[in-house]
Coordinates of C-alpha atoms and ligand atoms in Angstrom, one line a residue:
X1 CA -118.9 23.3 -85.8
X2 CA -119.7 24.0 -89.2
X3 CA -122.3 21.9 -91.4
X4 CA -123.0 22.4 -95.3
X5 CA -126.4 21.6 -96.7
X6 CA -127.9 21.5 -99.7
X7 CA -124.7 20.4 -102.0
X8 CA -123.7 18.2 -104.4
X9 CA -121.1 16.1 -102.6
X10 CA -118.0 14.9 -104.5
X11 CA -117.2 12.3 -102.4
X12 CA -114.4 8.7 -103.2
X13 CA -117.7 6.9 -103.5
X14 CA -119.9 9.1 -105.5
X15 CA -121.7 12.4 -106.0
X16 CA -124.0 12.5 -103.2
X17 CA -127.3 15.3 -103.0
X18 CA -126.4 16.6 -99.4
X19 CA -123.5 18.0 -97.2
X20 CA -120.5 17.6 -94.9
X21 CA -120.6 18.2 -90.9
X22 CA -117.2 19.6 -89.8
X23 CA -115.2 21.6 -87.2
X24 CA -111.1 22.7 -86.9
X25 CA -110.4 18.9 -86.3
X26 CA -111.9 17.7 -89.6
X27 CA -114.3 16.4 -91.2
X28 CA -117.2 14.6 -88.8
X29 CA -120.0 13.3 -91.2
X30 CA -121.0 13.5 -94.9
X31 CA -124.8 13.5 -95.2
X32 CA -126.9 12.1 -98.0
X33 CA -130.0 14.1 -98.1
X34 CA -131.9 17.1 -98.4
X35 CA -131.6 19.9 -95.2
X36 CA -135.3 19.1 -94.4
X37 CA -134.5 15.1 -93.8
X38 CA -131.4 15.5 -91.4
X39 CA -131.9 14.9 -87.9
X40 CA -131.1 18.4 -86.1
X41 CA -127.8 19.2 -85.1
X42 CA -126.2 20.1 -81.8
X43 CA -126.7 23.8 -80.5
X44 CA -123.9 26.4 -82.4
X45 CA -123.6 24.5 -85.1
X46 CA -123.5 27.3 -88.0
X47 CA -125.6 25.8 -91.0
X48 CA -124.2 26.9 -94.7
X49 CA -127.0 26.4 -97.7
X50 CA -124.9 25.8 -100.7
X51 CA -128.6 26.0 -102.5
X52 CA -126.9 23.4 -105.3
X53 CA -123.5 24.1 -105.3
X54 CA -120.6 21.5 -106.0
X55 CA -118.9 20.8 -102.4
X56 CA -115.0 19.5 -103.4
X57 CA -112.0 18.9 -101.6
X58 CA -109.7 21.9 -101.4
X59 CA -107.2 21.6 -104.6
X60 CA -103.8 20.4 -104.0
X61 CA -101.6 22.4 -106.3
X62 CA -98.8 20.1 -106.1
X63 CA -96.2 22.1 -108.6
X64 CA -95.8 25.7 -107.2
X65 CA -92.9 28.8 -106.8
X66 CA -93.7 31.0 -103.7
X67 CA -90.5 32.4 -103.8
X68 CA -86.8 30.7 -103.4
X69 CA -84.7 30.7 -106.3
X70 CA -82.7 32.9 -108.9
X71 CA -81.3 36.7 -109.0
X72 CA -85.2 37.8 -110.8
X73 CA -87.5 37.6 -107.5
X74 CA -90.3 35.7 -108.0
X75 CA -93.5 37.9 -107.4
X76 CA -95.2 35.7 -104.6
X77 CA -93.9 34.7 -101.5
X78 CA -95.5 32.3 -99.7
X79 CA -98.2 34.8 -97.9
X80 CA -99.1 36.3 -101.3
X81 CA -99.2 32.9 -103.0
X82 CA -100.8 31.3 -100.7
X83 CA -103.4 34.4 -100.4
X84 CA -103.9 33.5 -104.3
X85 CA -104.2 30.1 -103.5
X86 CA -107.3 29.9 -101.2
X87 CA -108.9 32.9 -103.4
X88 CA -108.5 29.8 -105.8
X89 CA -109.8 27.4 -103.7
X90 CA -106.4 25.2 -103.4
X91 CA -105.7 24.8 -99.9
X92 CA -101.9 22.2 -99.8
X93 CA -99.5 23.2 -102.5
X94 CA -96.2 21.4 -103.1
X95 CA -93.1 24.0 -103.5
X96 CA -89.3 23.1 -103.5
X97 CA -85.7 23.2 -101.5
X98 CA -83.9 23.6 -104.2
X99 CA -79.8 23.5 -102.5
X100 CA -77.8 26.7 -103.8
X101 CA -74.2 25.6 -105.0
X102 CA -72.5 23.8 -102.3
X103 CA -75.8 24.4 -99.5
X104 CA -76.1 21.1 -97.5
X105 CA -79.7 19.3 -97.3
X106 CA -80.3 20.7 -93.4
X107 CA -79.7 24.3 -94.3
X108 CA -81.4 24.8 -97.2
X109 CA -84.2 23.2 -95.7
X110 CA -84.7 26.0 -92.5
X111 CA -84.1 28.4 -95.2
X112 CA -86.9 26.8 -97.0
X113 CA -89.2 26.4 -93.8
X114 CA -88.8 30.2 -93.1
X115 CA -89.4 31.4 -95.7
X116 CA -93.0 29.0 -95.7
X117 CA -93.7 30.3 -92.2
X118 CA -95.9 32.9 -93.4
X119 CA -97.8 30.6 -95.5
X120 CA -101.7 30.3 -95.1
X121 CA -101.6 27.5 -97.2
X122 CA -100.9 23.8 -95.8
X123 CA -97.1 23.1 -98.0
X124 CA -95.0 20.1 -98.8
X125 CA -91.6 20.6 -100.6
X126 CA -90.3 18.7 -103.4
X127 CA -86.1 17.8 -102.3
X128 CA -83.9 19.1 -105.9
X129 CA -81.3 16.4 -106.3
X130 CA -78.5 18.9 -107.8
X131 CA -75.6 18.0 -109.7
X132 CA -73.6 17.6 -105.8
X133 CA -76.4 14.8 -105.7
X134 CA -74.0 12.2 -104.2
X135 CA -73.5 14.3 -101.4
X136 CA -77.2 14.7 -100.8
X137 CA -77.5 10.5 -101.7
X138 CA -74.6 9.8 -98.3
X139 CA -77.3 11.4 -96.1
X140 CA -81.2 11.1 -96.8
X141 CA -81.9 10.9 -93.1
X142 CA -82.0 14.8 -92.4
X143 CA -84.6 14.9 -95.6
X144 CA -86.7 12.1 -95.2
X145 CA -86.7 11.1 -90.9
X146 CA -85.9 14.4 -89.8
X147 CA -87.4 16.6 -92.2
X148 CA -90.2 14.3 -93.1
X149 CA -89.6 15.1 -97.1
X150 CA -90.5 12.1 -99.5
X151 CA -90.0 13.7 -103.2
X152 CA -87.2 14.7 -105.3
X153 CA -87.5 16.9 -108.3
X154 CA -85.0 15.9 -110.9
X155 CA -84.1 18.5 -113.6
X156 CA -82.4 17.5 -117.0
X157 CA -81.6 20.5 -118.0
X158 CA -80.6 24.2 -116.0
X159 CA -77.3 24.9 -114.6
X160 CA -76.7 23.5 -111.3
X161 CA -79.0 20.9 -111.8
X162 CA -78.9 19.2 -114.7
X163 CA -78.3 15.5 -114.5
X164 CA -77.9 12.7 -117.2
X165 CA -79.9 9.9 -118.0
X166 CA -76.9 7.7 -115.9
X167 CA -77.3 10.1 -112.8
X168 CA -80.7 9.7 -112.9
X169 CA -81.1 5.7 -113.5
X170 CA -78.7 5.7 -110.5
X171 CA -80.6 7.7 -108.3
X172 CA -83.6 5.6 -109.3
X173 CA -81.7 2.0 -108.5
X174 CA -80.7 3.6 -105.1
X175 CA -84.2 5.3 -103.9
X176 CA -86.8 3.3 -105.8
X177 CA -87.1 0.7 -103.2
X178 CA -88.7 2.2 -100.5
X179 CA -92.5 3.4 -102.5
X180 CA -93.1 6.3 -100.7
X181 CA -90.8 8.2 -102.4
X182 CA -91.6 9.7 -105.7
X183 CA -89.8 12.2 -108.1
X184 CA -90.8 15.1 -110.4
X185 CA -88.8 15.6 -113.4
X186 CA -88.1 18.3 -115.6
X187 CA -87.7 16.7 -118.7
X188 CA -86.0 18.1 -121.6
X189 CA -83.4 16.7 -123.4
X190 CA -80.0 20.0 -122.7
X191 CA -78.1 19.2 -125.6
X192 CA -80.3 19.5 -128.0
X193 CA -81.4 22.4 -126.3
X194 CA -77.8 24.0 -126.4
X195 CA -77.3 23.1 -129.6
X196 CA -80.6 24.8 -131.2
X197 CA -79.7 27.7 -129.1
X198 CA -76.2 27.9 -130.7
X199 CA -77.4 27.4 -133.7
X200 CA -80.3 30.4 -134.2
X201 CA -78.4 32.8 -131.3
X202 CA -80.3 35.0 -129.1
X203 CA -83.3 37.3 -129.7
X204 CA -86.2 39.5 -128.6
X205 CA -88.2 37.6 -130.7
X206 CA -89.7 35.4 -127.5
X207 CA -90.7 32.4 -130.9
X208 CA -87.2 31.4 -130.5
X209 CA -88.2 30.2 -127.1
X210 CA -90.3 27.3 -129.1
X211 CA -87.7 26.5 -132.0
X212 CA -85.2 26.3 -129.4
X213 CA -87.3 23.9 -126.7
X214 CA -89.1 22.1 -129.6
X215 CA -91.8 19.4 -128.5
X216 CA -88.9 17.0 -129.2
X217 CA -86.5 17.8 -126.8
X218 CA -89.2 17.2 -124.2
X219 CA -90.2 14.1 -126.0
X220 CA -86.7 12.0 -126.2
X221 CA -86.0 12.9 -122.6
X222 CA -89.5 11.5 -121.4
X223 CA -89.4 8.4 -123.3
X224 CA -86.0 7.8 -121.8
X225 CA -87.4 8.3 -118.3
X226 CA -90.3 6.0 -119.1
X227 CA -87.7 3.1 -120.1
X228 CA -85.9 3.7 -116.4
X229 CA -89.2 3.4 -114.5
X230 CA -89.7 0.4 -116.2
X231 CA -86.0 -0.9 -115.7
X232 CA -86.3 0.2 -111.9
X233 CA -89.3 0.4 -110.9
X234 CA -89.6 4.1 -109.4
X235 CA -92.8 6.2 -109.0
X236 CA -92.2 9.0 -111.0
X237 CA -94.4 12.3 -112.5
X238 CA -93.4 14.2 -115.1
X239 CA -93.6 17.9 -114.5
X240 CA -95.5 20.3 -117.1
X241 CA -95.5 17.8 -119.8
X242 CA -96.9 19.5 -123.1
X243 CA -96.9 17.8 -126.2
X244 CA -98.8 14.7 -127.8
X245 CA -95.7 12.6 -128.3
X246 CA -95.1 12.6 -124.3
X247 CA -98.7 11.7 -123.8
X248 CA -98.8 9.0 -126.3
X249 CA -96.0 7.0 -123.9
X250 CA -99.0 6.7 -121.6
X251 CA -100.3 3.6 -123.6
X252 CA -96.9 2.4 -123.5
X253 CA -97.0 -1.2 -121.3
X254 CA -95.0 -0.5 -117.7
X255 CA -94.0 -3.9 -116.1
X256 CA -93.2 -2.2 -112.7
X257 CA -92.8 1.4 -111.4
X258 CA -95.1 4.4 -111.5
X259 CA -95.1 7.0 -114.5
X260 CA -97.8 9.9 -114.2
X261 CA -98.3 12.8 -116.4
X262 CA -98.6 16.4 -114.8
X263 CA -99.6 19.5 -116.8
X264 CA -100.9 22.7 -116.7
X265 CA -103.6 25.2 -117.2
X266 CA -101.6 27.5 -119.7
X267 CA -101.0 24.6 -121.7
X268 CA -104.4 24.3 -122.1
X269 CA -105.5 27.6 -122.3
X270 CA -102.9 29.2 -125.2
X271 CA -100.8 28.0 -127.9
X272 CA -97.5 29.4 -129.0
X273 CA -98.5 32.2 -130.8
X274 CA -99.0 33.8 -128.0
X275 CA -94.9 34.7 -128.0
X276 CA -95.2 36.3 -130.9
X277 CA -95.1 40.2 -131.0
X278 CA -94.2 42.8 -128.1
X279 CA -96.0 41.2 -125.3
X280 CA -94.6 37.6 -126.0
X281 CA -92.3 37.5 -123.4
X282 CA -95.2 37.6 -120.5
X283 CA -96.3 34.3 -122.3
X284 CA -93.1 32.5 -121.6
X285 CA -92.5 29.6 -119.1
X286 CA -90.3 26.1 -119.8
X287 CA -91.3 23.9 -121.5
X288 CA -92.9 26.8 -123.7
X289 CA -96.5 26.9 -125.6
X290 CA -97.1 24.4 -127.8
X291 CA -99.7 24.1 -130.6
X292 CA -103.3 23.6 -131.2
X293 CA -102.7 19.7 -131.6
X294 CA -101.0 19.0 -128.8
X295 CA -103.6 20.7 -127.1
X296 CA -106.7 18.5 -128.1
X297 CA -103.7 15.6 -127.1
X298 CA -103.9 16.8 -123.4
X299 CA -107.1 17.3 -123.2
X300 CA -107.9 14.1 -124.0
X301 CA -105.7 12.5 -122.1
X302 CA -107.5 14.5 -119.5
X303 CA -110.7 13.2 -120.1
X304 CA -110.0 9.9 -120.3
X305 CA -108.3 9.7 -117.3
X306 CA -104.7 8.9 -118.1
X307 CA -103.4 12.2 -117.7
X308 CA -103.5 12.4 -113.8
X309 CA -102.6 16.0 -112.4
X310 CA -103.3 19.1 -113.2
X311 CA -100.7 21.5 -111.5
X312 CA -100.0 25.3 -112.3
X313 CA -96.1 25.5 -111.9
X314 CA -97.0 29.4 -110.6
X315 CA -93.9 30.9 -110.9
X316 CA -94.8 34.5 -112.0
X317 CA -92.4 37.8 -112.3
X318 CA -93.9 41.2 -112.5
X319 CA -93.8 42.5 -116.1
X320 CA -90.7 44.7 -116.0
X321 CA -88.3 41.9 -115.7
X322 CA -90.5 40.0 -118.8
X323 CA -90.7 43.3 -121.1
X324 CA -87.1 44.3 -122.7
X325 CA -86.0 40.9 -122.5
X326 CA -84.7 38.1 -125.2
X327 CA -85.3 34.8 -124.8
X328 CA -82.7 33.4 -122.9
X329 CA -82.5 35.9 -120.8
X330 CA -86.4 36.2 -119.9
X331 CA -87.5 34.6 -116.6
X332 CA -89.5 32.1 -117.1
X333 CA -92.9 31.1 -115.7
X334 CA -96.4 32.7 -115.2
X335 CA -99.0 32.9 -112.8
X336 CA -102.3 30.1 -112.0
X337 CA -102.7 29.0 -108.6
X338 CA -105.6 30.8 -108.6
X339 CA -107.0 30.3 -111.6
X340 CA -106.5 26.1 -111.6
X341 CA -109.7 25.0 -110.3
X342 CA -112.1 27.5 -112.0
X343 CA -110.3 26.7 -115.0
X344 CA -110.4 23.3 -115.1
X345 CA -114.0 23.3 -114.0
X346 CA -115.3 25.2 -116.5
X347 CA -112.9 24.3 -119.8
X348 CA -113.2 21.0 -118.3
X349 CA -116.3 19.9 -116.4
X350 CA -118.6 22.7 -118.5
X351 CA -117.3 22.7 -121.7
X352 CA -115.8 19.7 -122.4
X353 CA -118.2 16.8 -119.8
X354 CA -115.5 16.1 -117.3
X355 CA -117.1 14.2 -114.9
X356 CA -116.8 16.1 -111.5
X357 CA -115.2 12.3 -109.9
X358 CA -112.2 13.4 -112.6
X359 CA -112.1 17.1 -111.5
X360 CA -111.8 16.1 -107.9
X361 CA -109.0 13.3 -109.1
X362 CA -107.1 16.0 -111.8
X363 CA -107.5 18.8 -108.8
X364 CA -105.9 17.2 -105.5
X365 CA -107.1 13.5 -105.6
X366 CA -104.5 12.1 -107.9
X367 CA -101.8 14.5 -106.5
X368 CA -102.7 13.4 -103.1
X369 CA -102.4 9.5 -103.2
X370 CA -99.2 10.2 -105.6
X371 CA -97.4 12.2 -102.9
X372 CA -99.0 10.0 -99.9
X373 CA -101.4 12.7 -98.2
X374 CA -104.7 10.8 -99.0
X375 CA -107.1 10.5 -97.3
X376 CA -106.4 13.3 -95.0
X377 CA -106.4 15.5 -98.2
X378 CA -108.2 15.1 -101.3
X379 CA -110.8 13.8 -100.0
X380 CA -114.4 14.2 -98.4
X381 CA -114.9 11.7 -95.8
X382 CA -115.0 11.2 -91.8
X383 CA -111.6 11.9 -90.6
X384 CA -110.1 14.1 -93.7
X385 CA -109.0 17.4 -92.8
X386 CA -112.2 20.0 -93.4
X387 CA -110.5 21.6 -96.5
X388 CA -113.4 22.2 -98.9
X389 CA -114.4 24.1 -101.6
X390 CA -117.9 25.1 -102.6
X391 CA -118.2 26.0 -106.4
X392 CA -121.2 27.6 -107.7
X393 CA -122.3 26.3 -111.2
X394 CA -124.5 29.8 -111.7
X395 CA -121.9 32.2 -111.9
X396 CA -119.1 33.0 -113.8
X397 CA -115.8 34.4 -113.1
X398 CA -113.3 36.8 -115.1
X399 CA -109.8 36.4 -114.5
X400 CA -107.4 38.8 -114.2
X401 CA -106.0 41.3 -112.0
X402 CA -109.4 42.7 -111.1
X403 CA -109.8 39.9 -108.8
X404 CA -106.3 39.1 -108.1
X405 CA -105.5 38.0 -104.7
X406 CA -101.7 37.2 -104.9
X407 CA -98.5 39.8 -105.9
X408 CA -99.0 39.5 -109.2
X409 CA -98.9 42.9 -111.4
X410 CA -100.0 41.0 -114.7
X411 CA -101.6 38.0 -115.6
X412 CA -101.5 36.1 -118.8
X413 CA -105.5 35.0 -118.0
X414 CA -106.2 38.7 -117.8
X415 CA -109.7 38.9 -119.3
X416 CA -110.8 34.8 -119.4
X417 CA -114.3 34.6 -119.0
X418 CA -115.3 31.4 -117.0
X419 CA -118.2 28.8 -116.0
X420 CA -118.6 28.8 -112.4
X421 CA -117.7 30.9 -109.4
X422 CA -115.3 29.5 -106.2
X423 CA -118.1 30.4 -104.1
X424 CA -116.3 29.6 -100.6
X425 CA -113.6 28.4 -99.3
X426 CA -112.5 26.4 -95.6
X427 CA -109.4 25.4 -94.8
X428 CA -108.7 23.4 -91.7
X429 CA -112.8 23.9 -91.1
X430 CA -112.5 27.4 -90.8
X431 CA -113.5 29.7 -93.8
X432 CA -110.5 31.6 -95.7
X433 CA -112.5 32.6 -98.7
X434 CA -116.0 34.1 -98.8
X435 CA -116.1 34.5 -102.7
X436 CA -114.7 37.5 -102.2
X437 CA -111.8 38.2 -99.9
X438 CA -109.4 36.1 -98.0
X439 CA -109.4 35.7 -94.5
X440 CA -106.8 34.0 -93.5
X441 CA -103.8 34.9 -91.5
X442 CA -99.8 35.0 -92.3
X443 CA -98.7 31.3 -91.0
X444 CA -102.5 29.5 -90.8
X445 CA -100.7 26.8 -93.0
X446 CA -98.9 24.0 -91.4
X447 CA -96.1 22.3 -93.0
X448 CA -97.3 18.6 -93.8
X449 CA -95.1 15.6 -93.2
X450 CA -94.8 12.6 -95.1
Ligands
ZN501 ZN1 -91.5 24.6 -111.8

């Protein structure tokens, strides 16, 4: 038994001055006062001072790529992501069974669940309705009774996947229904996409990247998807969205259904100059960089609230598959799980007043009720699992490979000087971080059913 005095409590009802009493089980009591007030605990019990520091729930990074798809191999697995992840202080992520051409629902699946098996991190997995969706459709009962998966990740655009605004309003009228399913969409709209890519040709010049996936094409597709929540009613988060026009449909009115906003830290963090010159291909990911306005557009959204989760889509490839590339051939994505909290605490919570209540929400909170883990995660309270994250508001942290914890060989943070330290981790009530080094061994993550 563990207990944690001395903290600043993020709990559903408040900040409270004091600490959390917890073993392997879960949490047991949160405590509202100062060390010197609380009635002594049983014999054993190993007391933490957090002398001040912010106690959280562990992050839920519900948008991650440990592995799994494509001929490039993504550099984590699950046991180096998930390594990077608790480094991080995010103890669930959400990754994907995405079916090859022509794999059927069961065996891509137990391909899926090996490959996790090694993961110290608690995992969910988002189901990928491909194009052979009907298929999938004529048998949800190996993914959602026997498998105990919930979500579906849509995509409008990539090959094997891509699926029309018809497929997709009738997957909605079919599944909407029953509310504990939800879907994450890739939105961008593929013809326009194709056709600004036939149009300009292929380059090393990684700009082409944002002419040719303009703000627009994300834009049109999202607005359509909006208009099908509202015609059926389905509880659905947009993936990495990017741009001010897609966070503007937030104020739109929504009779019926659920439409949340998802975005990420490189969003934030850079703008689309960063693809220009040599190294622009280690800045590239889908949707690409935007620009400075849609920036100060996110962030807003962020601090008002509407803008709900704050994923990383951690999908990184060492630098010799992004060097020598052009920009449709470059494999997209880059690294963050373990940069997600830190950042958002200290661009968000430091610089910009974020109240801690919204970091908690923005960093597993709002993923967890969306996805149907909460309260057991995502939250400090009697009964939740002990994941939980003590952040010290003294020191500062500088990203980068220096500190690295995952496979990575190159990080576009590299050198980002932060507010704030992960200070340590617990996951499960047991401590996998000590600021730092992990301890955590291969498969100390448990697969979470829904
Ligand atoms: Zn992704």
């Amino acid at each position: 038994m563990r207990r944690i005095v001395n903290a600043r409590v993020v709990t559903p009802a408040g900040i409270r001055l004091g600490g959390a009493v917890f073993d392997e089980r879960g949490i047991i009591a949160v405590e509202d006062a100062p060390s010197d007030r609380l009635a002594p605990r049983p014999e054993g019990a190993e007391t933490i001072d957090a002398e001040g520091a912010w106690l959280v729930p562990g992050g839920i990074d519900p948008h991650v790529h440990f592995g799994g798809f494509g001929d490039i191999p993504i550099a984590d697995d699950f046991w180096t992501g998930s390594c990077g992840a608790l480094a991080g202080g995010t103890t669930t992520v959400m990754d994907f069974c995405e079916p090859a051409r022509g794999e059927d629902a069961r065996a891509v699946i137990a391909r899926r669940m090996a490959d996790a098996s090694c993961s110290a991190v608690d995992y969910a997995f988002h189901f990928v309705l491909s194009e052979q969706y009907e298929d999938l459709l004529a048998d949800l009962s190996c993914i959602e009774d026997e498998a105990g998966i919930r979500d579906y990740k849509l995509f409008t655009v990539y090959d094997n996947t891509t699926l029309g605004l018809d497929d997709v309003r009738s997957i909605f009228s079919r599944l909407a229904g029953d509310l504990r399913r939800t879907f994450l969409i890739h939105a961008e709209d593929a013809e326009l996409v194709a056709c600004l890519q036939d149009e300009l040709g292929d380059s090393v010049d990684m700009q082409y990247l944002a002419r040719t996936r303009p703000d627009t094409a994300e834009f049109r597709e999202v607005e359509a998807l909006h208009d099908l929540v509202a015609e059926t009613g389905a509880r659905v988060c947009i993936a990495h969205s990017t741009c001010a026009e897609t966070v503007a449909l937030l104020d739109g009115p929504l009779p019926c259904g659920e439409f949340l906003l998802e975005t990420c830290p490189h969003y934030l963090a850079f703008t689309e100059d960063a693809l220009a010159g040599d190294r622009g291909a280690r800045s590239t990911m889908v949707p690409p960089l935007r620009t400075i306005a849609d920036q100060a557009a996110l962030w807003e959204a962020i601090l008002s609230g509407k803008l709900s989760i704050l994923s990383t889509d951690h999908c990184p490839y060492h630098a010799r598959y992004k060097d020598d590339a052009t920009y449709r051939t470059v494999p997209c994505g880059v690294d963050g799980v373990q940069w997600r909290m830190i950042y958002a605490y200290s661009e968000g919570v430091v610089k910009r007043g974020l109240s801690m209540e919204r970091f908690v929400d923005l960093t597993s909170a709002a993923a967890a009720r969306f996805y149907g883990m909460w309260p057991r995660k995502g939250c400090i309270a009697p009964g939740s699992d002990a994941d939980l994250v003590l952040i010290d508001p003294v020191g500062t942290t500088t990203l980068g490979m220096g500190v690295s914890a995952s496979a990575i060989d190159y990080s576009i943070y590299e050198g980002m000087e932060l507010s704030g330290r992960i200070a340590r981790v617990f996951k499960g009530g047991r401590e996998v971080y000590d600021g730092t080094a992990v301890h955590a061994e291969p498969g100390s993550g448990s697969f979470l059913r829904r």
